[in-house]
CSV table of C-alpha atoms in Angstrom, one decimal:
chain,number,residue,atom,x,y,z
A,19,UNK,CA,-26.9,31.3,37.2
A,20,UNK,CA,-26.3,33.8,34.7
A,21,UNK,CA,-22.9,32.3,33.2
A,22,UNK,CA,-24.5,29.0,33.0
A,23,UNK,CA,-27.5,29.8,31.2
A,24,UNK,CA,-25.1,31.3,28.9
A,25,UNK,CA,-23.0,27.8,28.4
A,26,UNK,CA,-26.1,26.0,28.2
A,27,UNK,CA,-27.4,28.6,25.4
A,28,UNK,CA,-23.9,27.9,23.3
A,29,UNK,CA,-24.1,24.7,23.8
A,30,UNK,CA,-27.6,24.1,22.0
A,31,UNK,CA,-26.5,26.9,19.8
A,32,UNK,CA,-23.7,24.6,18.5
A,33,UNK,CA,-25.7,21.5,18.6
A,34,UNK,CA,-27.9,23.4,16.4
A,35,UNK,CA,-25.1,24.2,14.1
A,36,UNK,CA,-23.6,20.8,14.0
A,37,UNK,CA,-27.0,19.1,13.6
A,38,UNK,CA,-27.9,21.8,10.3
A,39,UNK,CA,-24.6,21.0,8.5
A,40,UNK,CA,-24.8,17.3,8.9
A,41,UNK,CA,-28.3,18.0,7.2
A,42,UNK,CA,-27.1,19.8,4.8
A,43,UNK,CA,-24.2,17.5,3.7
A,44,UNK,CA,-26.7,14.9,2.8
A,45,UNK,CA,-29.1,16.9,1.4
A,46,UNK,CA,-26.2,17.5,-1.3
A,47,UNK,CA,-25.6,14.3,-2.0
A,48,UNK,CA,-29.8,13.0,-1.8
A,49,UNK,CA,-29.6,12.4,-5.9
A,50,UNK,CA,-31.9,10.2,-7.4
A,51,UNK,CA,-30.7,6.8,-8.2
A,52,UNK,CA,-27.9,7.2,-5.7
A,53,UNK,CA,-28.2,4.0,-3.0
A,54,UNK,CA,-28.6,4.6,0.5
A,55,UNK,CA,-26.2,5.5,3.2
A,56,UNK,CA,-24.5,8.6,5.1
A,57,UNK,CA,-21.7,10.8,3.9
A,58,UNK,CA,-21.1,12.8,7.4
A,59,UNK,CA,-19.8,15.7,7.6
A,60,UNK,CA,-18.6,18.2,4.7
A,61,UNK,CA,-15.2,17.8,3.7
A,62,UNK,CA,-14.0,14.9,6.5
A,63,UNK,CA,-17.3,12.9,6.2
A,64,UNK,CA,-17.0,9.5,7.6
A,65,UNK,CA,-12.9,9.1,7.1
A,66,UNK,CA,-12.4,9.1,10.8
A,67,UNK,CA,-14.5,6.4,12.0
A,68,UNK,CA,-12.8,4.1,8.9
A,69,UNK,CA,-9.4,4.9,9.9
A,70,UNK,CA,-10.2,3.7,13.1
A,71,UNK,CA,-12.1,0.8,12.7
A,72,UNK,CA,-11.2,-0.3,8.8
A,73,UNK,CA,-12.9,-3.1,7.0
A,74,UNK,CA,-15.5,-3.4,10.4
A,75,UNK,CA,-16.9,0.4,10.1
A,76,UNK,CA,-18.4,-0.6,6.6
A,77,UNK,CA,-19.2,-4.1,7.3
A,78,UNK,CA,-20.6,-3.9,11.0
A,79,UNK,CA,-22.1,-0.4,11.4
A,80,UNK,CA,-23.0,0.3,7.3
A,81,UNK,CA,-23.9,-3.0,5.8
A,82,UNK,CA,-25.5,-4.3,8.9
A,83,UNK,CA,-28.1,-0.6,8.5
A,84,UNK,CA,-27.9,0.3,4.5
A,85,UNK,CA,-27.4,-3.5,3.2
A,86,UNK,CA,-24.3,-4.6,0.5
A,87,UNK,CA,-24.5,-1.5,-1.6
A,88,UNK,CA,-24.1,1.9,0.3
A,89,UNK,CA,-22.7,5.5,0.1
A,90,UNK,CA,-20.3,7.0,2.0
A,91,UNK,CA,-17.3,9.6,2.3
A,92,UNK,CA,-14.5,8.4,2.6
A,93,UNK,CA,-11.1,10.0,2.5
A,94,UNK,CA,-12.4,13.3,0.6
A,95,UNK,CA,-13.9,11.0,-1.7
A,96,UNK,CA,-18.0,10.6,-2.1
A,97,UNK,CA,-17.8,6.9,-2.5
A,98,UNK,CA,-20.3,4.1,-3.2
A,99,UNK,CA,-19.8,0.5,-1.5
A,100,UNK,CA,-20.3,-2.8,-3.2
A,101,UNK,CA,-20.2,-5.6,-0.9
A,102,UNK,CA,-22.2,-7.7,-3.4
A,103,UNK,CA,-19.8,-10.5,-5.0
A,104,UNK,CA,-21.3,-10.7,-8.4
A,105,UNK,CA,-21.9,-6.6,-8.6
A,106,UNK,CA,-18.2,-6.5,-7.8
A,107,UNK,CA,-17.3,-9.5,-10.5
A,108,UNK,CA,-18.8,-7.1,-13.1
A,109,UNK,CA,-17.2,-4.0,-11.7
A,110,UNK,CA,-13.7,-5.6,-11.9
A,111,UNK,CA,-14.0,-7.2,-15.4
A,112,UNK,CA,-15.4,-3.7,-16.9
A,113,UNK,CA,-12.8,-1.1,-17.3
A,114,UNK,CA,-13.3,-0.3,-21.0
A,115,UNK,CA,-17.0,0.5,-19.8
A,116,UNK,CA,-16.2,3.3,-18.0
A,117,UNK,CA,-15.0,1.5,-14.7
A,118,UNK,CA,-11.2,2.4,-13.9
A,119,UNK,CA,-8.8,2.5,-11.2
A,120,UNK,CA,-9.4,5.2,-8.8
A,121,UNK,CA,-7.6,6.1,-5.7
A,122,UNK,CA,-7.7,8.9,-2.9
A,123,UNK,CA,-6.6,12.2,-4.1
A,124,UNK,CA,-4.2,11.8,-1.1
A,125,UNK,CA,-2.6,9.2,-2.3
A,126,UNK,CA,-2.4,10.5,-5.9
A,127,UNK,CA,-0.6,13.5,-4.9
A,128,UNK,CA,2.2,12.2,-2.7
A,129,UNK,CA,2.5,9.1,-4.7
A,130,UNK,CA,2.6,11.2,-8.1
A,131,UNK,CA,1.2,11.7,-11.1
A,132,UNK,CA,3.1,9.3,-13.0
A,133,UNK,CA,2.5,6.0,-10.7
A,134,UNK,CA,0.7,3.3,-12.7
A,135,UNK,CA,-2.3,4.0,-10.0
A,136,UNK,CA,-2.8,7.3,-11.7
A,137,UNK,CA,-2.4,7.0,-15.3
A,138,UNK,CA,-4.5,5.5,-17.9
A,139,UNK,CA,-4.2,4.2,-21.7
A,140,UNK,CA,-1.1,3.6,-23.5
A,141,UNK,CA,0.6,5.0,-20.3
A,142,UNK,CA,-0.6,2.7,-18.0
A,143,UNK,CA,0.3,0.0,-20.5
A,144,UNK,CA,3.7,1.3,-20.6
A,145,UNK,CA,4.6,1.9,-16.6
A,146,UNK,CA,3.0,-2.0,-15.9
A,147,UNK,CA,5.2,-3.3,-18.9
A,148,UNK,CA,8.1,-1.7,-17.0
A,149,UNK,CA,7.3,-2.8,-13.3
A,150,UNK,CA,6.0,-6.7,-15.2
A,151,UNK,CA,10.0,-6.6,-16.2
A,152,UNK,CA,11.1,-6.4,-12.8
A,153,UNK,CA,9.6,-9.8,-11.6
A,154,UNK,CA,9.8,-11.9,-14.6
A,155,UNK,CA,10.5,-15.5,-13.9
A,156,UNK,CA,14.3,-15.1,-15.1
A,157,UNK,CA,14.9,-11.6,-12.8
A,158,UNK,CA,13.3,-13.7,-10.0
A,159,UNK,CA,15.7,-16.7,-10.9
A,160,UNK,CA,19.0,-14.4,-11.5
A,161,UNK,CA,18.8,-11.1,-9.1
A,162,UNK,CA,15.3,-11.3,-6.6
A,163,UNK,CA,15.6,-14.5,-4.8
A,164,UNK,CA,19.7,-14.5,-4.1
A,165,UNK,CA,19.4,-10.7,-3.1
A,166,UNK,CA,16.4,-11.9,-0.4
A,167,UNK,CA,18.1,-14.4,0.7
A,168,UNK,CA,21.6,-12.4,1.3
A,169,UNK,CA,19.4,-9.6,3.0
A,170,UNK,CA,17.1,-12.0,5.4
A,171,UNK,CA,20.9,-13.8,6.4
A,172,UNK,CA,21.9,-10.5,7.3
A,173,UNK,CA,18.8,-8.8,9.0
A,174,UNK,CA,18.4,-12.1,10.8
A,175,UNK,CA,21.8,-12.9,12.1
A,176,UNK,CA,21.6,-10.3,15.3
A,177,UNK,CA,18.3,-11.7,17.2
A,178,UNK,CA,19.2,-14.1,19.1
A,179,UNK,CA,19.0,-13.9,22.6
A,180,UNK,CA,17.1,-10.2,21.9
A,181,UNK,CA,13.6,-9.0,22.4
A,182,UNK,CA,11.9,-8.5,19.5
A,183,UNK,CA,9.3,-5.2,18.4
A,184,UNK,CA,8.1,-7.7,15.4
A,185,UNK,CA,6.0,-5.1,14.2
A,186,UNK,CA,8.7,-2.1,14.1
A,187,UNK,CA,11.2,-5.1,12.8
A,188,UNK,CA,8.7,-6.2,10.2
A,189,UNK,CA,8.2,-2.7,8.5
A,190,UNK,CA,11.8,-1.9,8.7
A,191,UNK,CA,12.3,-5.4,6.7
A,192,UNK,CA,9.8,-5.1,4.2
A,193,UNK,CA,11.0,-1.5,3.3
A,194,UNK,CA,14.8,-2.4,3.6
A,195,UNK,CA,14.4,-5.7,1.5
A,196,UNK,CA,13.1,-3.7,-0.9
A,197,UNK,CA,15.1,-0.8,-1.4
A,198,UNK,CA,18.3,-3.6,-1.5
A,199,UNK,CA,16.3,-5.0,-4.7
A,200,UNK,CA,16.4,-1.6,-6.0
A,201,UNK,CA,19.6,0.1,-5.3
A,202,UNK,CA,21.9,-2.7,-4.4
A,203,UNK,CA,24.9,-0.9,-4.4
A,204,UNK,CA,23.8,2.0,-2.4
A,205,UNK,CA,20.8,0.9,-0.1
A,206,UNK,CA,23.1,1.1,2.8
A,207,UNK,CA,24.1,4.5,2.1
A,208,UNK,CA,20.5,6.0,1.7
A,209,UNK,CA,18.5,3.9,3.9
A,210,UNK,CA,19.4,5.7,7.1
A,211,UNK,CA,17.9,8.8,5.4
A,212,UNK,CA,15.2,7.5,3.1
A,213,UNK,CA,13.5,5.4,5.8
A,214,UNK,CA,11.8,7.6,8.4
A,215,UNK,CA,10.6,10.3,4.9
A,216,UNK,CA,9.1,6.8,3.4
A,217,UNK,CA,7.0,6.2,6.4
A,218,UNK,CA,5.9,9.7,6.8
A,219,UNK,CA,5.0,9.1,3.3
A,220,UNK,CA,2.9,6.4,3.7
A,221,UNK,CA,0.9,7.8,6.7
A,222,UNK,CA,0.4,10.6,4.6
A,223,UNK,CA,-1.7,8.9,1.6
A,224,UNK,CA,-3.9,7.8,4.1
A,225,UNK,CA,-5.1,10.8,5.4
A,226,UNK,CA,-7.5,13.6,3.9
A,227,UNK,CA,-6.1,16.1,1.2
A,228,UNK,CA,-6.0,18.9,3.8
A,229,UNK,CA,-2.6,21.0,2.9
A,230,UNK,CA,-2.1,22.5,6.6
A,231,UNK,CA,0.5,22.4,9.0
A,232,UNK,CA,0.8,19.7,11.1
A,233,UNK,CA,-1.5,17.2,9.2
A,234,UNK,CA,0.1,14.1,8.1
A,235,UNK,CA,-1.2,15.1,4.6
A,236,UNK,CA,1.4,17.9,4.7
A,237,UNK,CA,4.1,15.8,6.0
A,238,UNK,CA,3.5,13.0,4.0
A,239,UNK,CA,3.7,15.5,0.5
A,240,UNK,CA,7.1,16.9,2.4
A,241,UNK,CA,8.5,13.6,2.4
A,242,UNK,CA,7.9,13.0,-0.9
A,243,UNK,CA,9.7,16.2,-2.1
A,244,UNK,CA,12.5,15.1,-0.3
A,245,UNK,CA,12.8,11.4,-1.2
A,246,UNK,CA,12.7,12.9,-5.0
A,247,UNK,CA,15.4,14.6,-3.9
A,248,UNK,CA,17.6,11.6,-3.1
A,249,UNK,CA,16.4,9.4,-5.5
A,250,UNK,CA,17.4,12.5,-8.3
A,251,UNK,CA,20.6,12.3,-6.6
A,252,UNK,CA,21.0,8.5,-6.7
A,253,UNK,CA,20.0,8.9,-9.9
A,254,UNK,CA,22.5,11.3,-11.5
A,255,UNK,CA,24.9,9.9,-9.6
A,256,UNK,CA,25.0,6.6,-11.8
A,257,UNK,CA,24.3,8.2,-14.8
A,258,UNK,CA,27.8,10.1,-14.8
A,259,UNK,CA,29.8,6.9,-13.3
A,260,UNK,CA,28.4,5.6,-16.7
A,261,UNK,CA,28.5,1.7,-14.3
A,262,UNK,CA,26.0,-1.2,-14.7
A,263,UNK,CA,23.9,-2.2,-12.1
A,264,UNK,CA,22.1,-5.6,-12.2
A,265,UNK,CA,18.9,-4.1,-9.9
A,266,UNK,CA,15.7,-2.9,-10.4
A,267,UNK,CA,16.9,0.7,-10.7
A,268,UNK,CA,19.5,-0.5,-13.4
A,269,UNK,CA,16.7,-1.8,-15.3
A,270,UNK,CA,14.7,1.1,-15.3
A,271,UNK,CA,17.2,3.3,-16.2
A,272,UNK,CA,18.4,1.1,-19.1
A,273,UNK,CA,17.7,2.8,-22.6
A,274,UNK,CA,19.3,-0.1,-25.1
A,275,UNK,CA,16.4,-2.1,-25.3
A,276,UNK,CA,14.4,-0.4,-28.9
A,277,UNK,CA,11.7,-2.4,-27.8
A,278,UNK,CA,11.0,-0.8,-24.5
A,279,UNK,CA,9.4,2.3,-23.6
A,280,UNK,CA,12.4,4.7,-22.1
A,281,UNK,CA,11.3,6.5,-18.8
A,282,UNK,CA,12.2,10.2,-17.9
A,283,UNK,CA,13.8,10.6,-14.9
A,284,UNK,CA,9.7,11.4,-12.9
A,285,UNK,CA,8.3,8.1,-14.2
A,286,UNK,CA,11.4,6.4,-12.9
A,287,UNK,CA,11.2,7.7,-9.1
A,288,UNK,CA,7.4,7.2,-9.4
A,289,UNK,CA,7.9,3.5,-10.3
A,290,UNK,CA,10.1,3.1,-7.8
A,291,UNK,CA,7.8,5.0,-5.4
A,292,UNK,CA,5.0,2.5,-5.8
A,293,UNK,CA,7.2,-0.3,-6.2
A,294,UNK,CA,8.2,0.5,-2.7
A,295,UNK,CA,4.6,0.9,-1.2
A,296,UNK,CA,2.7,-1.5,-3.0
A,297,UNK,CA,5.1,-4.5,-1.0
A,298,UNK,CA,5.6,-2.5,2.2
A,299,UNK,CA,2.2,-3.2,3.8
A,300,UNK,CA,1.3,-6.2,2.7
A,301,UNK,CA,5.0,-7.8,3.6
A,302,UNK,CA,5.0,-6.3,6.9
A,303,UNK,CA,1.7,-7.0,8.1
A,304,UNK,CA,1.7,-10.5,7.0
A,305,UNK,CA,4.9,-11.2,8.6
A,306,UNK,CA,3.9,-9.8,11.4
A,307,UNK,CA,0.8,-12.0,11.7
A,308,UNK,CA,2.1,-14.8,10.5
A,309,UNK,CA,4.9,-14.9,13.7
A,310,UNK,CA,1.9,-14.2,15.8
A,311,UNK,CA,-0.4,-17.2,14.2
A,312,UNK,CA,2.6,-19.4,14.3
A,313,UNK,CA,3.0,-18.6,18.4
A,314,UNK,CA,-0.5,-19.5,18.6
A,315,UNK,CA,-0.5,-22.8,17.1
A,316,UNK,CA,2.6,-24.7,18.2
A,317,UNK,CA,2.0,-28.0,15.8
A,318,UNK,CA,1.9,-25.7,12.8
A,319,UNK,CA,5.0,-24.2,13.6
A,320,UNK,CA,6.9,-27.5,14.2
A,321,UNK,CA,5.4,-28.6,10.6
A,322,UNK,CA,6.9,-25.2,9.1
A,323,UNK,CA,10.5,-26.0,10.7
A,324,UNK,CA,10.5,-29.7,9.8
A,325,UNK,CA,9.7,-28.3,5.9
A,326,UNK,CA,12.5,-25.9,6.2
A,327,UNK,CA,15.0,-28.3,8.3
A,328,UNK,CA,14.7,-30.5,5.5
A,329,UNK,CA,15.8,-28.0,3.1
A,330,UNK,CA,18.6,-27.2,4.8
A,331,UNK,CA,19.9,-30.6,5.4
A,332,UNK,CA,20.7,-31.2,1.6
A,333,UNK,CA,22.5,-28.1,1.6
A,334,UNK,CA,25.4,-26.5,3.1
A,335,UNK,CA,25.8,-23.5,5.7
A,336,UNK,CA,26.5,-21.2,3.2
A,337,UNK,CA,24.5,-22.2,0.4
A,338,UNK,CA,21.7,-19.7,-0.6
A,339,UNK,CA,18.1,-20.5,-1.2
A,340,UNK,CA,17.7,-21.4,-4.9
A,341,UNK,CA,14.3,-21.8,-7.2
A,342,UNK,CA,13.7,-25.3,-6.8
A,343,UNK,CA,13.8,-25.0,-3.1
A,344,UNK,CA,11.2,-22.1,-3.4
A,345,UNK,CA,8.7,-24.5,-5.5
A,346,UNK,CA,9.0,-27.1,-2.9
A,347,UNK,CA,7.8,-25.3,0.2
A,348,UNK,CA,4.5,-26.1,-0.1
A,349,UNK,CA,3.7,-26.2,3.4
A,350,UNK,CA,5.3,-22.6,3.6
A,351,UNK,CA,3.0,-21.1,1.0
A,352,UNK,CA,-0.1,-22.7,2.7
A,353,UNK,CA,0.7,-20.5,6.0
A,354,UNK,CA,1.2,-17.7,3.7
A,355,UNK,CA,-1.8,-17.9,2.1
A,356,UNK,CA,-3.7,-18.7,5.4
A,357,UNK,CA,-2.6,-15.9,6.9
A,358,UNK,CA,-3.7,-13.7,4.6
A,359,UNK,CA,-7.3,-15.0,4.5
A,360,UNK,CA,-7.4,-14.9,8.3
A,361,UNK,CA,-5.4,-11.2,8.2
A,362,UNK,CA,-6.9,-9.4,5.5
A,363,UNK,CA,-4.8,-6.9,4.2
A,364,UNK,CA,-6.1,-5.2,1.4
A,365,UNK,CA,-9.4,-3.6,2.7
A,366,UNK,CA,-11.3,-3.5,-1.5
A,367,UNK,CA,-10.2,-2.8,-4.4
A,368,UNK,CA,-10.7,0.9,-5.6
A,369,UNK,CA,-12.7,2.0,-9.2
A,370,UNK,CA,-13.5,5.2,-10.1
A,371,UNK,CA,-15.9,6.4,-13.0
A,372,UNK,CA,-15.5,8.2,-16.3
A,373,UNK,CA,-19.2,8.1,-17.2
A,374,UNK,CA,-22.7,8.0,-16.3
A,375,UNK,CA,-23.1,4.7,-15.2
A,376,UNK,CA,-26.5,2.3,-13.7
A,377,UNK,CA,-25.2,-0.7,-11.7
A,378,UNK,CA,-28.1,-3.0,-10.6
């Protein structure tokens, strides 16, 4: 009797305890003018329940309780909501009012301080002038699409008769398309190695700033420190072979164009950094849900082959995709694009601000 009056008396005790720091926590953030909403508990707050339930934890629990415009806490971040279309019309079309882009400190740090996410000004001018470069209409033309279409040959060419993991095979296509686009030459040698530090990377920008063992915060920040490692390597690697390489890497480190802002070596493996993570989910995921829409709804699929079926008749075997044949898959880009409105990706778009502000 004795020992469990003793459990019951801890476990009150702790309820208690739980019960006065979730009070607390909102107390702090109970400002005036602030809107409504919870921000959970200290340093977590509500990061947890949106990692596990994404876009539907704001919409279905919060929206549903504190309307379109709420606070919350999200990844270490006290953040405010907008679900309103016209508040976030003026929100997006203000950033010399104060209004800029604003990310996780988590995925600052293990991004870096020199991705286009982070910087502002005349240097966020200059990094988007540099990645704008990479997918001008002649680079698409020239290096992009015949590079795509040599890597999908080759990914693709050992399926048949196989079971597929289309979500592991996804990722590992979206990353490795894109590291061929930016080292060429080399992607073969450094993807074996690059690979499983780029993932831990990514899990790690989506996790709370918490620099302890065993968080995936830690291992994400380790895996950056070591893909700077091979990308300084890569790096110095073609300086002294003094070659010229027609990829996105050979762009950014070319310093003969007067014209051009020249990147130091930490603004080159930044760019590269981002350039890599800003395609990898959104390629993967929607190739993933497009095979899995395209299962679903036989006649649309039979549409897509006839589309592609006739592209391939006017060529031969061997002959790559070209431009014109991009432009006229119109029926392709429709399933892209419906796939994407039926899979949403990209859960909002993030702001941060530099001033008082009032948002009605």
């Amino acid at each position: 009797m004795g020992v469990l009056m003793v459990i019951v008396g801890v476990f009150v005790m702790v309820l208690c305890m739980c019960t006065a720091v979730l009070r607390w926590n909102e107390m702090r953030y109970r400002k005036k003018g602030l809107p409504p909403g919870t921000m959970g508990w200290p340093v977590f707050g509500e990061t947890t329940e949106f990692l596990k339930q994404g876009p539907n934890f704001l919409k279905n629990q919060r929206a549903s309780r504190y309307g379109s415009f709420f606070k919350s806490h999200i990844l270490g971040c006290p953040t405010v909501v907008s679900m309103d279309p016209e508040l976030n019309r003026y929100i997006l079309m203000n950033e010399a009012k104060g209004l800029v882009p604003g990310y996780p400190q988590s995925m600052l740090d293990i991004l870096g301080k020199c991705n286009i996410a982070a910087v502002h000004g005349s240097s966020h001018k200059q990094m988007r002038g540099a990645l704008l470069a990479l997918i001008s209409p002649t680079m698409i033309r020239q290096q992009l699409l015949p590079k795509i279409d040599e890597f999908m040959r080759a990914f693709l060419s050992n399926w048949d008769n196989q079971v597929i993991n289309i979500q592991d095979r996804t990722k590992e296509m979206a990353f490795l398309s894109s590291l061929k686009q930016i080292a060429s030459a080399e992607s073969s040698s450094v993807a074996q190695q690059f690979m499983p530090e780029f993932f831990k990377l990514v899990l790690g920008t989506l996790s709370l700033p918490i620099d302890l063992p065993g968080t995936n915060y830690r291992r994400g920040f380790q895996a950056r420190q070591n893909i700077l490692k091979i990308l300084g390597q890569l790096i110095e690697k073609r300086r002294d072979s003094e070659e010229s390489h027609k990829d996105m890497l050979g762009y950014l480190m070319r310093n003969d164009d007067n014209n051009r802002h020249k990147l130091s070596d930490d603004e080159i493996i930044d760019q590269i950094i981002t350039i890599l993570y800003s395609g990898y989910e959104t390629v993967s995921t929607t190739s993933m849900m497009a095979v899995k829409y395209l299962h679903d709804h036989p006649t649309v699929l039979e549409e897509l082959r006839k589309e592609h079926m006739g592209i391939r008749e006017r060529k031969r075997a061997d002959e790559p995709i070209e431009w014109n044949d991009l432009k006229s898959m119109r029926y392709t880009r429709a399933v892209i694009f419906e796939t994407s409105r039926l899979a949403t990706i990209v859960n909002g778009v993030l702001r941060k601000t530099t001033q008082e502000m009032e948002l009605n």
